[in-house]
Coordinates of C-alpha atoms in Angstrom, one line a residue:
M1 CA 47.2 61.3 228.4
Q2 CA 44.1 63.2 229.5
E3 CA 43.7 65.3 226.3
M4 CA 43.5 62.1 224.2
T5 CA 40.4 60.1 223.7
S6 CA 39.9 56.5 222.5
L7 CA 37.5 55.4 219.9
N8 CA 35.7 53.4 222.5
E9 CA 35.1 56.6 224.5
S10 CA 34.1 58.5 221.3
R11 CA 31.5 55.8 220.5
D12 CA 30.0 56.3 224.0
L13 CA 29.5 60.0 223.4
H14 CA 26.4 59.5 221.3
V15 CA 24.2 58.8 224.3
S16 CA 24.3 62.5 225.2
G17 CA 23.0 65.4 223.0
M18 CA 24.2 68.9 222.9
N19 CA 22.1 69.9 225.8
G20 CA 22.9 66.9 227.9
T21 CA 19.8 64.9 227.1
M22 CA 19.7 61.3 226.1
T23 CA 19.5 60.6 222.4
T24 CA 17.6 57.5 221.2
Q25 CA 18.9 55.3 218.5
L26 CA 16.5 54.7 215.6
V27 CA 17.8 51.1 215.3
S28 CA 18.6 48.8 218.1
D29 CA 22.0 47.1 218.7
A30 CA 20.5 43.7 218.0
T31 CA 19.2 44.8 214.6
R32 CA 22.6 46.3 213.8
E33 CA 24.4 43.1 214.7
M34 CA 22.0 41.1 212.5
F35 CA 22.6 43.2 209.4
I36 CA 26.4 43.1 210.0
L37 CA 26.4 39.4 210.4
V38 CA 24.4 38.8 207.2
N39 CA 25.8 41.5 205.0
H40 CA 29.4 41.6 206.2
V41 CA 30.3 38.2 207.7
V42 CA 28.3 35.9 205.4
L43 CA 27.6 37.6 202.0
S44 CA 30.4 40.0 201.7
T45 CA 33.1 37.6 202.8
S46 CA 31.9 34.9 200.4
I47 CA 31.9 37.4 197.5
C48 CA 35.3 38.8 198.5
L49 CA 36.9 35.3 198.6
M50 CA 35.7 34.8 195.0
G51 CA 36.9 38.3 194.2
I52 CA 40.5 37.5 195.4
V53 CA 40.7 34.6 192.9
V54 CA 39.0 36.7 190.1
N55 CA 41.4 39.6 190.4
I56 CA 44.5 37.4 190.6
L57 CA 43.3 35.8 187.3
N58 CA 42.8 39.3 185.8
I59 CA 46.2 40.4 186.8
C60 CA 47.8 37.2 185.2
V61 CA 45.9 37.8 182.0
F62 CA 46.8 41.5 181.7
V63 CA 50.5 40.8 182.5
K64 CA 50.5 38.1 179.9
Q65 CA 49.1 40.5 177.3
G66 CA 51.6 43.1 178.2
L67 CA 51.2 46.5 179.8
K68 CA 52.4 48.6 176.9
R69 CA 48.9 49.2 175.8
S70 CA 47.0 51.9 177.6
T71 CA 43.9 49.8 178.0
N72 CA 45.8 46.9 179.5
S73 CA 47.6 49.2 181.9
S74 CA 44.3 50.7 183.1
F75 CA 42.6 47.3 183.6
F76 CA 45.7 46.0 185.4
A77 CA 45.7 48.9 187.8
M78 CA 42.0 48.4 188.4
A79 CA 42.6 44.7 189.1
V80 CA 45.3 45.6 191.7
S81 CA 43.1 48.1 193.5
D82 CA 40.2 45.6 193.4
L83 CA 42.4 42.9 194.8
C84 CA 43.7 45.1 197.6
G85 CA 40.1 46.2 198.2
V86 CA 38.6 42.7 198.7
L87 CA 41.6 41.7 200.9
T88 CA 41.0 44.7 203.2
Q89 CA 37.2 44.0 203.1
V90 CA 37.8 40.4 204.3
W91 CA 39.7 41.8 207.3
H92 CA 37.0 44.4 207.8
N93 CA 34.3 41.7 207.8
F94 CA 36.2 39.7 210.4
C95 CA 36.7 42.7 212.6
L96 CA 33.0 43.5 212.5
D97 CA 31.9 40.0 213.3
P98 CA 29.9 40.3 216.6
Y99 CA 30.9 36.8 217.6
V100 CA 34.6 37.7 217.5
D101 CA 33.9 40.6 219.9
R102 CA 32.4 38.0 222.4
L103 CA 35.6 36.0 222.5
H104 CA 37.0 38.7 224.9
L105 CA 40.4 38.8 223.1
P106 CA 42.9 41.5 224.1
V107 CA 42.2 43.4 220.9
D108 CA 39.2 45.6 220.2
F109 CA 38.7 44.8 216.5
M110 CA 36.1 47.5 216.0
D111 CA 38.8 50.0 217.0
V112 CA 41.6 48.3 215.0
Q113 CA 39.5 48.1 211.8
Y114 CA 39.1 51.9 211.7
L115 CA 42.7 52.4 210.6
T116 CA 43.5 49.0 209.1
A117 CA 40.3 48.1 207.1
G118 CA 37.6 50.8 206.9
W119 CA 39.4 53.8 205.6
P120 CA 41.9 51.8 203.4
N121 CA 39.0 49.9 201.8
S122 CA 37.2 53.2 201.1
C123 CA 40.3 54.6 199.6
L124 CA 40.8 51.6 197.3
V125 CA 37.2 51.8 196.2
R126 CA 37.6 55.4 195.1
I127 CA 40.8 54.4 193.2
T128 CA 38.8 51.9 191.3
G129 CA 36.1 54.5 190.6
W130 CA 38.6 57.0 189.2
I131 CA 40.3 54.4 187.1
T132 CA 36.9 53.6 185.6
V133 CA 36.5 57.4 184.9
Y134 CA 39.7 57.4 183.0
I135 CA 38.9 54.3 181.0
T136 CA 35.4 55.6 180.1
A137 CA 36.9 59.0 179.1
E138 CA 39.5 57.3 177.0
R139 CA 36.8 55.4 175.2
C140 CA 34.9 58.6 174.5
L141 CA 38.0 60.1 173.0
S142 CA 38.6 57.1 170.9
I143 CA 35.2 57.5 169.2
A144 CA 35.2 61.3 169.1
L145 CA 38.9 61.6 167.8
P146 CA 39.7 58.2 166.3
L147 CA 42.7 59.5 164.3
K148 CA 44.3 61.4 167.1
I149 CA 43.7 59.1 170.0
K150 CA 47.1 57.4 169.8
Q151 CA 48.8 60.8 170.0
I152 CA 46.7 62.0 172.9
V153 CA 46.6 58.8 175.0
T154 CA 50.0 57.2 175.2
P155 CA 51.2 54.4 177.5
R156 CA 53.4 56.8 179.3
R157 CA 50.7 59.3 179.9
T158 CA 48.3 56.5 181.0
A159 CA 50.9 55.3 183.5
C160 CA 51.3 58.9 184.9
V161 CA 47.5 59.3 185.2
L162 CA 47.2 56.0 187.0
V163 CA 50.0 56.8 189.4
F164 CA 48.4 60.2 190.1
I165 CA 45.0 58.5 190.8
Y166 CA 46.7 56.2 193.4
A167 CA 48.8 59.0 194.9
I168 CA 46.0 61.6 195.4
N169 CA 43.6 59.1 196.9
I170 CA 46.2 57.6 199.3
A171 CA 47.4 61.1 200.3
S172 CA 43.9 62.1 201.1
I173 CA 43.7 59.7 204.1
L174 CA 47.3 60.1 205.4
P175 CA 46.4 63.0 207.8
L176 CA 44.0 60.6 209.5
Y177 CA 47.0 58.5 210.6
F178 CA 48.6 61.6 212.2
S179 CA 45.5 62.1 214.3
A180 CA 45.0 58.5 215.4
Y181 CA 47.3 55.8 216.8
F182 CA 47.1 52.4 218.3
S183 CA 47.1 52.3 222.1
W184 CA 46.1 50.2 225.1
N185 CA 42.8 51.5 226.4
F186 CA 40.6 50.6 229.4
Y187 CA 37.1 49.4 228.6
P188 CA 34.8 49.7 231.5
L189 CA 32.2 47.4 229.9
Y190 CA 34.6 44.5 230.1
N191 CA 36.7 45.8 233.0
T192 CA 39.8 45.1 231.1
T193 CA 42.5 46.8 228.9
K194 CA 42.6 46.1 225.2
L195 CA 44.5 47.2 222.2
G196 CA 42.5 49.9 220.5
I197 CA 42.8 53.4 219.0
S198 CA 43.3 56.8 220.6
F199 CA 42.9 60.2 219.0
R200 CA 44.8 63.4 219.3
P201 CA 43.0 66.7 220.0
N202 CA 42.8 67.6 216.3
K203 CA 40.8 64.4 215.5
L204 CA 37.4 66.1 214.8
E205 CA 38.9 68.8 212.5
I206 CA 41.0 66.4 210.5
E207 CA 38.3 63.7 210.3
S208 CA 35.7 66.2 209.0
L209 CA 38.0 67.6 206.4
I210 CA 39.1 64.1 205.2
F211 CA 35.5 62.9 205.0
I212 CA 34.4 65.9 203.0
F213 CA 37.3 65.6 200.6
Q214 CA 36.9 61.9 200.1
A215 CA 33.2 62.2 199.7
S216 CA 33.8 64.8 197.0
L217 CA 36.2 62.5 195.2
A218 CA 33.7 59.6 195.3
I219 CA 30.7 61.7 194.2
T220 CA 32.7 63.4 191.4
A221 CA 33.9 60.0 190.1
F222 CA 30.4 58.6 190.3
I223 CA 28.9 61.5 188.3
S224 CA 31.8 61.5 185.8
V225 CA 31.3 57.8 185.0
I226 CA 27.6 58.5 184.3
I227 CA 28.4 61.4 182.0
F228 CA 31.2 59.8 180.0
T229 CA 29.2 56.5 179.6
S230 CA 26.2 58.5 178.4
V231 CA 28.3 60.4 175.9
L232 CA 29.9 57.1 174.7
V233 CA 26.5 55.4 174.2
V234 CA 25.2 58.4 172.2
K235 CA 28.3 58.4 170.0
L236 CA 28.1 54.7 169.3
K237 CA 24.4 54.9 168.4
K238 CA 25.1 57.8 166.0
K239 CA 28.0 56.0 164.4
S240 CA 25.9 52.9 164.0
K241 CA 23.1 54.8 162.2
W242 CA 25.7 56.6 160.0
R243 CA 27.1 53.2 158.9
Q244 CA 23.7 51.8 158.1
K245 CA 23.0 54.8 155.8
S246 CA 26.4 54.8 154.1
T247 CA 26.9 51.1 153.5
F248 CA 25.3 49.5 150.5
D249 CA 26.0 45.9 151.4
K250 CA 23.0 44.9 153.6
D251 CA 24.7 41.9 155.1
Q252 CA 27.7 44.0 156.1
T253 CA 25.4 46.7 157.4
E254 CA 23.6 44.2 159.6
S255 CA 26.8 42.7 160.8
M256 CA 28.1 46.2 161.9
S257 CA 24.8 47.0 163.5
N258 CA 24.8 43.9 165.6
R259 CA 28.4 44.4 166.6
E260 CA 27.8 48.0 167.6
R261 CA 24.6 47.0 169.4
R262 CA 26.5 44.4 171.5
T263 CA 29.1 47.0 172.4
V264 CA 26.5 49.5 173.5
S265 CA 24.7 46.9 175.5
L266 CA 28.0 45.9 177.2
I267 CA 28.9 49.5 178.0
I268 CA 25.4 50.0 179.5
L269 CA 25.9 46.9 181.5
V270 CA 29.2 48.1 182.9
A271 CA 27.8 51.5 183.7
T272 CA 24.8 49.9 185.4
V273 CA 26.9 47.7 187.6
L274 CA 29.0 50.6 188.6
I275 CA 26.1 52.9 189.3
V276 CA 24.2 50.3 191.3
C277 CA 27.2 49.3 193.3
Y278 CA 28.3 52.8 194.1
S279 CA 24.9 54.3 194.8
P280 CA 24.6 53.1 198.5
A281 CA 28.0 54.6 199.4
V282 CA 27.3 57.9 197.6
V283 CA 23.9 58.2 199.4
C284 CA 25.6 57.4 202.8
S285 CA 28.3 60.0 202.1
I286 CA 25.8 62.7 201.2
T287 CA 23.6 61.8 204.2
T288 CA 26.6 62.2 206.6
T289 CA 27.5 65.5 205.1
L290 CA 24.0 66.9 205.5
Y291 CA 23.1 65.1 208.8
P292 CA 26.2 64.8 211.0
A293 CA 24.3 62.5 213.5
F294 CA 24.5 59.8 210.9
S295 CA 28.2 58.9 211.5
I296 CA 30.3 56.1 213.1
T297 CA 30.4 58.0 216.5
G298 CA 27.1 59.9 216.1
P299 CA 23.8 59.5 217.8
Q300 CA 22.6 57.3 214.9
S301 CA 25.7 55.1 214.6
N302 CA 23.6 51.9 214.4
L303 CA 21.8 53.1 211.4
F304 CA 25.1 54.3 210.0
H305 CA 26.6 50.8 210.3
I306 CA 23.6 49.1 208.7
A307 CA 23.5 51.5 205.7
W308 CA 27.2 51.1 205.1
S309 CA 27.0 47.3 205.3
F310 CA 25.0 47.5 202.1
G311 CA 27.6 49.9 200.7
F312 CA 30.5 47.6 201.4
L313 CA 28.5 44.6 200.1
C314 CA 27.9 46.4 196.8
H315 CA 31.6 47.3 196.6
S316 CA 32.5 43.7 197.0
I317 CA 30.2 42.7 194.2
N318 CA 31.7 45.4 191.9
S319 CA 35.2 44.2 192.6
S320 CA 34.4 40.5 192.0
V321 CA 32.3 40.5 188.8
T322 CA 34.9 42.1 186.4
I323 CA 36.1 38.7 185.0
F324 CA 32.7 37.9 183.6
L325 CA 32.5 41.3 181.9
Y326 CA 36.0 41.1 180.5
Y327 CA 35.5 37.5 179.3
S328 CA 32.3 38.4 177.5
M329 CA 33.4 41.7 176.0
S330 CA 36.9 41.0 174.9
S331 CA 37.9 38.3 172.5
K332 CA 41.6 39.0 173.2
Y333 CA 41.0 38.6 177.0
R334 CA 39.1 35.4 176.3
A335 CA 41.9 34.0 174.1
T336 CA 44.6 34.8 176.7
F337 CA 42.6 33.5 179.5
N338 CA 42.0 30.2 177.7
Q339 CA 45.7 30.0 176.9
L340 CA 46.7 30.5 180.5
F341 CA 44.0 28.3 182.0
P342 CA 43.2 25.6 179.4
L343 CA 41.1 23.6 181.8
C344 CA 38.6 26.5 181.8
A345 CA 38.7 26.6 178.0
C346 CA 37.2 23.2 177.4
S347 CA 33.6 24.6 177.0
S348 CA 34.8 27.4 174.7
A349 CA 36.8 24.9 172.6
A350 CA 33.7 22.7 172.3
D351 CA 31.6 25.7 171.2
S352 CA 34.3 26.7 168.7
D353 CA 34.4 23.2 167.3
E354 CA 30.6 23.1 167.0
S355 CA 30.5 26.4 165.2
S356 CA 33.3 25.3 162.8
V357 CA 31.4 22.1 162.1
Q358 CA 28.3 24.2 161.4
R359 CA 30.2 26.5 159.1
T360 CA 31.7 23.5 157.3
S361 CA 28.3 21.9 156.8
E362 CA 26.9 25.2 155.6
S363 CA 29.7 25.6 153.1
G364 CA 29.2 22.0 151.9
V365 CA 25.5 22.7 151.3
G366 CA 26.4 25.9 149.5
S367 CA 28.8 23.9 147.2
V368 CA 26.2 21.3 146.4
Q369 CA 23.7 24.0 145.5
S370 CA 26.2 25.7 143.3
V371 CA 26.9 22.4 141.5
V372 CA 23.2 21.7 141.0
S373 CA 22.6 25.1 139.6
S374 CA 25.5 24.8 137.2
V375 CA 24.2 21.4 135.9
Q376 CA 20.8 22.9 135.4
S377 CA 22.2 25.8 133.5
A378 CA 24.2 23.4 131.3
R379 CA 21.1 21.4 130.5
I380 CA 19.3 24.6 129.4

């Protein structure tokens, strides 16, 4: 129909300004293709393939441990969103591959990814962010109200919160699918018809509202994680100092201090990974809101694609490194993982045997010293 436009035609609109003059791209098409090839096709795809395996392992571990605990349910829901996120990201990377476009297939993958990869992946990334907000807030409550946390955070309430997080984020992009649809479009550049996407007349209004709402969700989650993590770090430090002052056993005090210090360091590490990996996307979202030309169909679409290539790359990293954090921070996760995958537990078993031998030798030395001291006292 004449009132409907395709994404291909929308991308061509950036060559004209509001007054009919030509608008120059700050970045060339060749530079854009180079960044997409490196960040999306090579780096992000490699990381996502690892992330698929990592999140499947995480799901297996949390299912084995049981989902009746609130923490396990949250980490399980995060693993599911991360798994779906890296899967859509692999498809996204394939669609953006410039060499695939040169095969002249009857599908415009740049169009198709708009509804099948780009927006779904962004939605899943936000779901992971909000689950992280919930986990961080729950940990803050566990330290602030240790005696009431079990009454406040129950497995049923956690399940409801997780379902709500999924529902609100998925519902936020549904209007987009009412304004766009798959269709066969004519591409003058190739002089052929390909499967692409067309938009209804309300495309601009719906897309702008969706983008503002989703950008608000992402930025709110980003800021909330920073706030809750900062509060948690301060609480743990205060608690550690209080224990040092109130405990008379120096060895016990030192043990608690080291344990608390490791927890604080790990939380700072988790927060740092999240902040670093989400920063490019947050910056891009704010830039598009303040500078509309920086968009997928705007006059600076090449710069938009380059900037978001780093955002998607960082999202892939964030969704693929969780297993290393879990394995180092949780002894229960490590034990369950070693039980499910014994081949990966060889090194851990060796370390355990070595530590047990060391403890045995130390106890043996202590026994000998005690015997010597008793003999000396008997002589006296």
